[in-house]
Short mmCIF file of C-alpha atoms and ligand atoms in Angstrom, two decimals:
data_model
loop_
_atom_site.label_atom_id
_atom_site.label_comp_id
_atom_site.label_asym_id
_atom_site.label_seq_id
_atom_site.Cartn_x
_atom_site.Cartn_y
_atom_site.Cartn_z
CA UNK A 1 -0.28 -0.06 -0.15
CA UNK A 2 1.90 3.50 -1.12
CA UNK A 3 2.41 5.69 1.91
CA UNK A 4 1.51 9.56 1.37
CA UNK A 5 3.83 12.34 2.63
CA UNK A 6 2.98 16.20 2.62
CA UNK A 7 6.69 17.66 2.45
CA UNK A 8 6.75 21.36 3.14
CA UNK A 9 9.53 22.08 2.68
CA UNK A 10 8.72 26.49 4.35
CA UNK A 11 10.82 28.90 4.56
CA UNK A 12 14.42 30.07 4.86
CA UNK A 13 17.13 27.17 4.76
CA UNK A 14 14.39 24.52 4.49
CA UNK A 15 14.11 23.77 1.57
CA UNK A 16 18.14 22.86 1.90
CA UNK A 17 17.66 21.02 4.21
CA UNK A 18 14.24 18.50 3.17
CA UNK A 19 16.17 17.99 -0.31
CA UNK A 20 18.76 16.20 1.69
CA UNK A 21 16.10 14.45 3.70
CA UNK A 22 13.56 13.15 0.40
CA UNK A 23 17.91 12.66 -1.34
CA UNK A 24 17.66 9.95 1.30
CA UNK A 25 14.03 8.65 1.36
CA UNK A 26 13.83 8.29 -2.14
CA UNK A 27 17.06 6.10 -2.16
CA UNK A 28 15.42 4.01 0.28
CA UNK A 29 11.97 4.04 -1.26
CA UNK A 30 13.72 2.35 -4.13
CA UNK A 31 15.96 0.06 -1.99
CA UNK A 32 13.58 -1.45 -0.44
CA UNK A 33 10.95 -0.75 -2.00
CA UNK A 34 8.67 1.34 0.74
CA UNK A 35 5.88 2.52 -1.20
CA UNK A 36 6.03 6.04 -0.12
CA UNK A 37 5.01 8.94 -2.23
CA UNK A 38 5.91 12.87 -1.85
CA UNK A 39 3.25 15.54 -2.66
CA UNK A 40 4.96 19.14 -1.89
CA UNK A 41 2.96 22.11 -0.48
CA UNK A 42 4.06 25.38 0.91
CA UNK A 43 3.60 26.56 4.30
CA UNK A 44 4.86 29.32 6.77
CA UNK A 45 5.98 32.60 4.88
CA UNK A 46 6.28 31.05 1.61
CA UNK A 47 2.54 30.63 1.97
CA UNK A 48 2.02 34.12 2.89
CA UNK A 49 3.55 35.45 0.03
CA UNK A 50 2.00 33.78 -2.96
CA UNK A 51 -1.72 32.95 -0.69
CA UNK A 52 -1.31 35.87 2.11
CA UNK A 53 -1.84 33.23 4.60
CA UNK A 54 0.49 30.63 6.74
CA UNK A 55 -1.14 27.93 6.19
CA UNK A 56 -3.70 27.60 3.26
CA UNK A 57 -6.58 25.63 2.54
CA UNK A 58 -5.05 23.18 -0.01
CA UNK A 59 -1.80 22.86 2.06
CA UNK A 60 -4.00 21.29 4.91
CA UNK A 61 -6.17 19.40 2.96
CA UNK A 62 -2.80 17.54 1.55
CA UNK A 63 -1.43 17.31 5.37
CA UNK A 64 -5.26 15.55 6.39
CA UNK A 65 -5.26 13.63 3.95
CA UNK A 66 -0.86 12.71 4.21
CA UNK A 67 0.06 9.77 6.26
CA UNK A 68 3.01 11.50 7.55
CA UNK A 69 3.96 15.62 7.12
CA UNK A 70 7.82 16.33 6.27
CA UNK A 71 8.30 20.28 7.56
CA UNK A 72 10.97 22.00 7.38
CA UNK A 73 11.01 25.39 9.43
CA UNK A 74 9.15 28.29 9.38
CA UNK A 75 9.83 32.72 9.54
CA UNK A 76 12.27 34.90 9.24
CA UNK A 77 12.83 38.77 9.28
CA UNK A 78 10.91 39.55 6.05
CA UNK A 79 7.62 38.43 7.68
CA UNK A 80 8.30 39.19 11.47
CA UNK A 81 6.91 43.02 10.86
CA UNK A 82 2.99 40.62 9.99
CA UNK A 83 0.26 41.01 12.51
CA UNK A 84 0.45 37.68 14.87
CA UNK A 85 -2.86 36.16 12.77
CA UNK A 86 -0.69 35.66 9.76
CA UNK A 87 3.29 35.12 10.99
CA UNK A 88 4.59 32.14 9.24
CA UNK A 89 4.72 30.18 12.94
CA UNK A 90 1.06 30.46 12.83
CA UNK A 91 0.82 27.99 9.98
CA UNK A 92 3.07 25.66 12.03
CA UNK A 93 1.15 26.35 14.98
CA UNK A 94 -2.11 25.12 12.98
CA UNK A 95 -0.96 22.19 11.58
CA UNK A 96 0.29 21.05 14.66
CA UNK A 97 -3.05 21.50 16.76
CA UNK A 98 -5.88 21.24 13.65
CA UNK A 99 -4.37 17.71 12.59
CA UNK A 100 -4.20 16.88 16.91
CA UNK A 101 -0.32 16.58 17.20
CA UNK A 102 -0.48 17.02 20.65
CA UNK A 103 1.98 14.82 21.27
CA UNK A 104 6.08 16.59 20.69
CA UNK A 105 8.79 13.72 20.77
CA UNK A 106 12.52 15.46 20.68
CA UNK A 107 14.88 12.96 21.55
CA UNK A 108 18.97 14.75 22.44
CA UNK A 109 21.55 12.21 21.94
CA UNK A 110 25.11 12.86 21.65
CA UNK A 111 27.02 10.91 18.95
CA UNK A 112 30.19 10.07 20.44
CA UNK A 113 31.78 11.55 17.28
CA UNK A 114 30.45 15.30 17.81
CA UNK A 115 31.33 15.08 22.05
CA UNK A 116 33.60 18.12 21.63
CA UNK A 117 30.84 20.06 19.67
CA UNK A 118 29.30 20.66 22.67
CA UNK A 119 29.86 23.62 24.40
CA UNK A 120 29.35 21.61 27.90
CA UNK A 121 32.47 19.16 29.32
CA UNK A 122 32.83 15.73 26.82
CA UNK A 123 32.33 13.68 30.57
CA UNK A 124 29.35 15.35 31.21
CA UNK A 125 27.36 14.74 28.29
CA UNK A 126 29.29 11.54 26.59
CA UNK A 127 26.73 8.45 26.56
CA UNK A 128 23.75 11.36 27.03
CA UNK A 129 20.79 10.27 25.20
CA UNK A 130 17.56 11.85 26.61
CA UNK A 131 14.40 12.53 25.05
CA UNK A 132 11.79 14.96 26.11
CA UNK A 133 7.60 14.42 25.76
CA UNK A 134 6.10 17.94 24.99
CA UNK A 135 2.74 18.37 25.42
CA UNK A 136 1.84 19.88 21.66
CA UNK A 137 -1.25 21.57 21.51
CA UNK A 138 -2.37 23.19 24.70
CA UNK A 139 -0.99 24.97 27.50
CA UNK A 140 0.19 29.02 27.03
CA UNK A 141 0.33 28.52 23.22
CA UNK A 142 -2.80 28.51 22.63
CA UNK A 143 -4.96 29.37 25.86
CA UNK A 144 -7.67 32.22 25.45
CA UNK A 145 -8.09 34.41 26.08
CA UNK A 146 -4.96 36.14 24.84
CA UNK A 147 -4.52 39.74 22.95
CA UNK A 148 -2.66 43.11 23.41
CA UNK A 149 -5.38 45.07 25.43
CA UNK A 150 -5.28 49.30 25.66
CA UNK A 151 -6.30 49.92 30.21
CA UNK A 152 -8.79 52.76 30.65
CA UNK A 153 -5.43 54.88 31.84
CA UNK A 154 -4.14 54.28 28.05
CA UNK A 155 -1.47 51.69 28.94
CA UNK A 156 -1.10 48.98 26.59
CA UNK A 157 -1.12 45.64 28.39
CA UNK A 158 -0.40 41.72 26.74
CA UNK A 159 -2.26 38.53 28.27
CA UNK A 160 -1.95 34.98 27.19
CA UNK A 161 -3.41 32.05 29.55
CA UNK A 162 -2.00 28.95 30.30
CA UNK A 163 -4.35 26.43 30.73
CA UNK A 164 -4.50 22.77 30.73
CA UNK A 165 -7.82 20.43 30.83
CA UNK A 166 -6.82 17.14 32.47
CA UNK A 167 -7.71 15.03 29.78
CA UNK A 168 -4.76 16.50 28.14
CA UNK A 169 -2.66 15.96 30.48
CA UNK A 170 -3.14 12.62 31.28
CA UNK A 171 -3.15 11.85 27.06
CA UNK A 172 0.10 13.19 27.12
CA UNK A 173 1.44 11.25 30.15
CA UNK A 174 0.45 8.43 29.22
CA UNK A 175 2.59 8.37 25.97
CA UNK A 176 5.54 8.83 27.99
CA UNK A 177 5.50 6.26 30.69
CA UNK A 178 4.31 4.82 27.52
CA UNK A 179 8.27 5.60 26.22
CA UNK A 180 9.96 5.40 29.92
CA UNK A 181 9.29 1.61 29.69
CA UNK A 182 10.15 0.85 26.65
CA UNK A 183 13.99 3.06 27.59
CA UNK A 184 15.33 3.53 30.86
CA UNK A 185 11.70 3.20 32.65
CA UNK A 186 13.10 7.21 34.84
CA UNK A 187 10.41 9.48 33.74
CA UNK A 188 11.04 13.42 35.39
CA UNK A 189 7.47 15.12 34.75
CA UNK A 190 8.26 19.22 34.99
CA UNK A 191 6.43 21.58 35.45
CA UNK A 192 6.30 25.14 38.32
CA UNK A 193 3.38 23.59 40.58
CA UNK A 194 4.94 26.06 43.64
CA UNK A 195 3.67 29.02 42.32
CA UNK A 196 0.87 28.00 38.78
CA UNK A 197 -2.14 26.36 40.02
CA UNK A 198 -2.46 24.97 35.93
CA UNK A 199 0.57 22.53 36.90
CA UNK A 200 -0.44 21.98 40.28
CA UNK A 201 -3.12 19.92 38.28
CA UNK A 202 -0.46 18.92 36.03
CA UNK A 203 1.36 17.58 38.82
CA UNK A 204 -1.46 15.80 40.37
CA UNK A 205 -2.80 14.34 36.94
CA UNK A 206 0.50 12.74 35.71
CA UNK A 207 0.66 11.00 39.83
CA UNK A 208 -2.35 9.69 38.63
CA UNK A 209 -1.91 8.00 35.45
CA UNK A 210 1.19 6.84 37.26
CA UNK A 211 -0.07 5.06 39.59
CA UNK A 212 -0.90 2.23 36.12
CA UNK A 213 3.12 2.05 35.07
CA UNK A 214 4.32 0.78 38.74
CA UNK A 215 7.72 -0.33 36.91
CA UNK A 216 8.62 3.49 36.41
CA UNK A 217 10.09 5.81 38.59
CA UNK A 218 8.80 9.07 38.17
CA UNK A 219 9.74 12.44 39.25
CA UNK A 220 8.77 15.69 39.68
CA UNK A 221 11.03 18.98 38.97
CA UNK A 222 10.01 22.85 38.44
CA UNK A 223 11.00 24.31 35.59
CA UNK A 224 14.24 25.89 36.71
CA UNK A 225 15.49 23.61 38.66
CA UNK A 226 15.40 21.23 35.52
CA UNK A 227 17.41 23.40 33.62
CA UNK A 228 20.06 23.62 36.10
CA UNK A 229 20.57 20.16 35.93
CA UNK A 230 20.05 19.36 32.01
CA UNK A 231 23.33 21.59 31.75
CA UNK A 232 24.92 20.85 35.20
CA UNK A 233 24.53 17.08 35.48
CA UNK A 234 21.91 15.75 32.05
CA UNK A 235 22.83 12.65 31.71
CA UNK A 236 20.35 12.39 35.17
CA UNK A 237 17.16 11.78 32.39
CA UNK A 238 15.59 9.60 30.68
CA UNK A 239 12.26 11.03 29.72
CA UNK A 240 11.11 14.40 30.28
CA UNK A 241 7.48 15.26 30.23
CA UNK A 242 6.67 18.78 29.91
CA UNK A 243 4.45 21.87 29.23
CA UNK A 244 4.13 23.01 25.40
CA UNK A 245 5.85 25.74 26.34
CA UNK A 246 8.68 24.32 28.94
CA UNK A 247 8.89 21.82 26.42
CA UNK A 248 9.98 24.62 24.21
CA UNK A 249 12.70 26.00 26.46
CA UNK A 250 13.78 22.85 27.64
CA UNK A 251 14.34 20.81 24.22
CA UNK A 252 16.68 23.49 22.67
CA UNK A 253 18.79 23.62 25.94
CA UNK A 254 19.17 19.17 25.97
CA UNK A 255 19.86 20.41 22.28
CA UNK A 256 23.32 22.18 22.76
CA UNK A 257 24.39 19.40 25.16
CA UNK A 258 24.48 17.17 21.76
CA UNK A 259 26.78 20.46 20.05
CA UNK A 260 24.71 21.69 17.31
CA UNK A 261 21.00 22.36 17.97
CA UNK A 262 21.23 20.94 13.73
CA UNK A 263 21.67 17.22 14.93
CA UNK A 264 17.80 17.65 16.48
CA UNK A 265 14.80 15.52 15.28
CA UNK A 266 11.55 15.72 16.46
CA UNK A 267 7.92 13.67 15.63
CA UNK A 268 4.77 15.46 16.11
CA UNK A 269 2.17 12.70 17.19
CA UNK A 270 -1.41 12.30 17.13
CA UNK A 271 -3.13 9.47 18.87
CA UNK A 272 -2.66 6.47 16.53
CA UNK A 273 0.61 8.06 14.98
CA UNK A 274 -0.10 9.87 12.46
CA UNK A 275 2.40 12.36 12.60
CA UNK A 276 4.45 15.40 11.06
CA UNK A 277 8.74 15.59 11.59
CA UNK A 278 10.31 18.01 12.14
CA UNK A 279 14.30 19.15 12.61
CA UNK A 280 13.71 21.07 16.54
CA UNK A 281 16.14 23.85 14.44
CA UNK A 282 14.38 26.66 12.70
CA UNK A 283 14.33 28.51 9.35
CA UNK A 284 18.60 29.84 10.23
CA UNK A 285 17.79 33.02 8.12
CA UNK A 286 21.06 33.71 8.68
CA UNK A 287 22.56 31.36 6.83
CA UNK A 288 19.84 30.53 3.95
CA UNK A 289 20.27 29.96 0.92
CA UNK A 290 24.16 29.10 1.21
CA UNK A 291 24.03 25.94 1.61
CA UNK A 292 26.05 25.21 4.40
CA UNK A 293 23.00 24.16 6.18
CA UNK A 294 23.52 21.47 8.57
CA UNK A 295 20.52 18.35 7.47
CA UNK A 296 20.73 15.71 9.81
CA UNK A 297 18.39 16.35 12.31
CA UNK A 298 15.77 16.74 8.61
CA UNK A 299 17.11 13.96 8.11
CA UNK A 300 17.03 12.10 11.13
CA UNK A 301 13.78 13.52 11.50
CA UNK A 302 12.90 10.74 8.09
CA UNK A 303 13.96 8.28 10.68
CA UNK A 304 11.41 8.99 12.91
CA UNK A 305 8.84 9.22 10.76
CA UNK A 306 9.82 5.95 8.97
CA UNK A 307 9.80 3.92 12.79
CA UNK A 308 7.12 5.84 14.81
CA UNK A 309 4.17 6.42 11.86
CA UNK A 310 5.21 3.79 9.52
CA UNK A 311 6.47 1.08 11.41
CA UNK A 312 9.67 0.33 9.21
CA UNK A 313 12.17 -0.27 12.34
CA UNK A 314 14.75 -0.98 9.61
CA UNK A 315 14.76 1.18 7.57
CA UNK A 316 14.82 4.21 10.31
CA UNK A 317 17.85 2.02 11.65
CA UNK A 318 19.52 2.37 8.55
CA UNK A 319 19.35 6.51 8.83
CA UNK A 320 20.24 6.45 12.28
CA UNK A 321 23.61 4.51 11.04
CA UNK A 322 23.80 6.18 7.62
CA UNK A 323 24.54 9.60 9.81
CA UNK A 324 26.47 7.71 12.04
CA UNK A 325 29.32 6.15 9.15
CA UNK A 326 29.04 9.81 7.81
CA UNK A 327 30.21 10.92 11.08
CA UNK A 328 32.81 8.46 11.10
CA UNK A 329 33.62 9.28 7.84
CA UNK A 330 34.85 12.53 9.59
CA UNK A 331 32.62 14.92 6.78
CA UNK A 332 31.32 17.99 8.93
CA UNK A 333 28.94 20.97 8.17
CA UNK A 334 30.74 24.22 9.88
CA UNK A 335 27.65 24.25 13.01
CA UNK A 336 29.81 20.68 14.03
CA UNK A 337 33.07 21.46 12.86
CA UNK A 338 36.19 20.38 14.51
CA UNK A 339 39.87 20.65 13.24
CA UNK A 340 40.71 17.42 11.11
CA UNK A 341 37.55 17.10 9.53
CA UNK A 342 36.32 17.26 5.82
CA UNK A 343 34.13 20.88 6.05
CA UNK A 344 30.93 20.05 3.56
CA UNK A 345 28.01 21.90 2.86
CA UNK A 346 23.63 20.91 2.37
CA UNK A 347 23.86 18.74 -0.01
CA UNK A 348 27.89 16.85 -0.14
CA UNK A 349 26.52 15.91 3.44
CA UNK A 350 23.18 14.16 2.34
CA UNK A 351 25.24 12.82 -0.38
CA UNK A 352 27.43 11.30 2.58
CA UNK A 353 24.49 9.70 4.07
CA UNK A 354 23.19 8.07 1.04
CA UNK A 355 26.46 6.32 -0.05
CA UNK A 356 26.73 5.87 3.29
CA UNK A 357 23.43 3.70 3.16
CA UNK A 358 24.58 1.19 0.85
CA UNK A 359 27.05 0.29 3.08
CA UNK A 360 24.80 -0.69 6.07
C1 LIG B 1 9.49 24.80 18.01
C2 LIG B 1 9.25 26.48 17.48
C3 LIG B 1 7.87 26.28 17.18
C4 LIG B 1 7.13 27.18 19.36
C5 LIG B 1 8.20 28.42 17.14
C6 LIG B 1 8.73 28.38 15.32
C7 LIG B 1 6.55 28.85 16.44
O1 LIG B 1 10.11 26.59 18.75
O2 LIG B 1 9.41 23.88 17.11
O3 LIG B 1 9.92 24.29 19.01
O4 LIG B 1 7.63 27.41 19.72
O5 LIG B 1 7.22 25.78 19.17
MG1 LIG B 2 11.39 26.38 20.41
#
């Protein structure tokens, strides 16, 4: 049966890195007869320029009819002056919400070849393997009321609402416990329960769900402490589950532990493992169009797609092994370059992975 993938390259370096991920997928498609078919559509600033909206109806329809979505990145300075409602980021948030992609998995794994690329000492980060499970369709990102209003005294006031229903917490907690079960059986739930009632409820519900997973060791941590622990002793973590905004922030921190944000993939899943797959880095407008961006996060996102949506574990593992071999062969994009390595551009890095795939 054919498997439909909606491809949304987006803005900035998006088209460059997505092209490399498609190169890798196309090779495997032929090599392993995966029966993948691709369809492209616009999102973000590119969609705004063409249609006046960051998430055109035809893009949304394509994503709804696809089995999986591959996304590059959205946004850039060109669109920053636009009103919030049509900013490129709204395209991304719109898909997450319209497709009910409530479970965002962000693995932070340190490749031993890159231990020197991290700004932290190798002994602190070596062997690092954390999975951040971020709630993606609720919390302050979507809560209402929200806006900027003018008070009676003429002063402007900005406001957002951090809100979670019990059921939203429950379903993300189940995802996190199940993932922990397949890993080292340790789950840390991150909240700010000492100040925010909404995360007091978060802590209560996660604790209740935990009773169904007695084999998983559950702990709770305040987000400020979690941020500190992530840079102090990151290997204490196995799986972290947290809210939309805390997950956004902590996953960037975790990314840097691995040397470069250019290495980190992500999966955003609905209740039936349909998913959108994207690198966690952004559109990097400063290097867009130069052919120097690191495509590995996007290539690794495609491996997650094969694993989580299509159950093609062998294909997923082949990609991950090929990325490893490419790193062993000392090819590096600028963000992970160190002395003695061969500096390559985006497309040569994609070629290196495809070449490596022939041997794994
Ligand atoms: C991410 C990004 C997005 C987010 C932006 C681009 C809306 O930072 O995926 O982490 O905040 O979720
Ligand atoms: Mg982010």
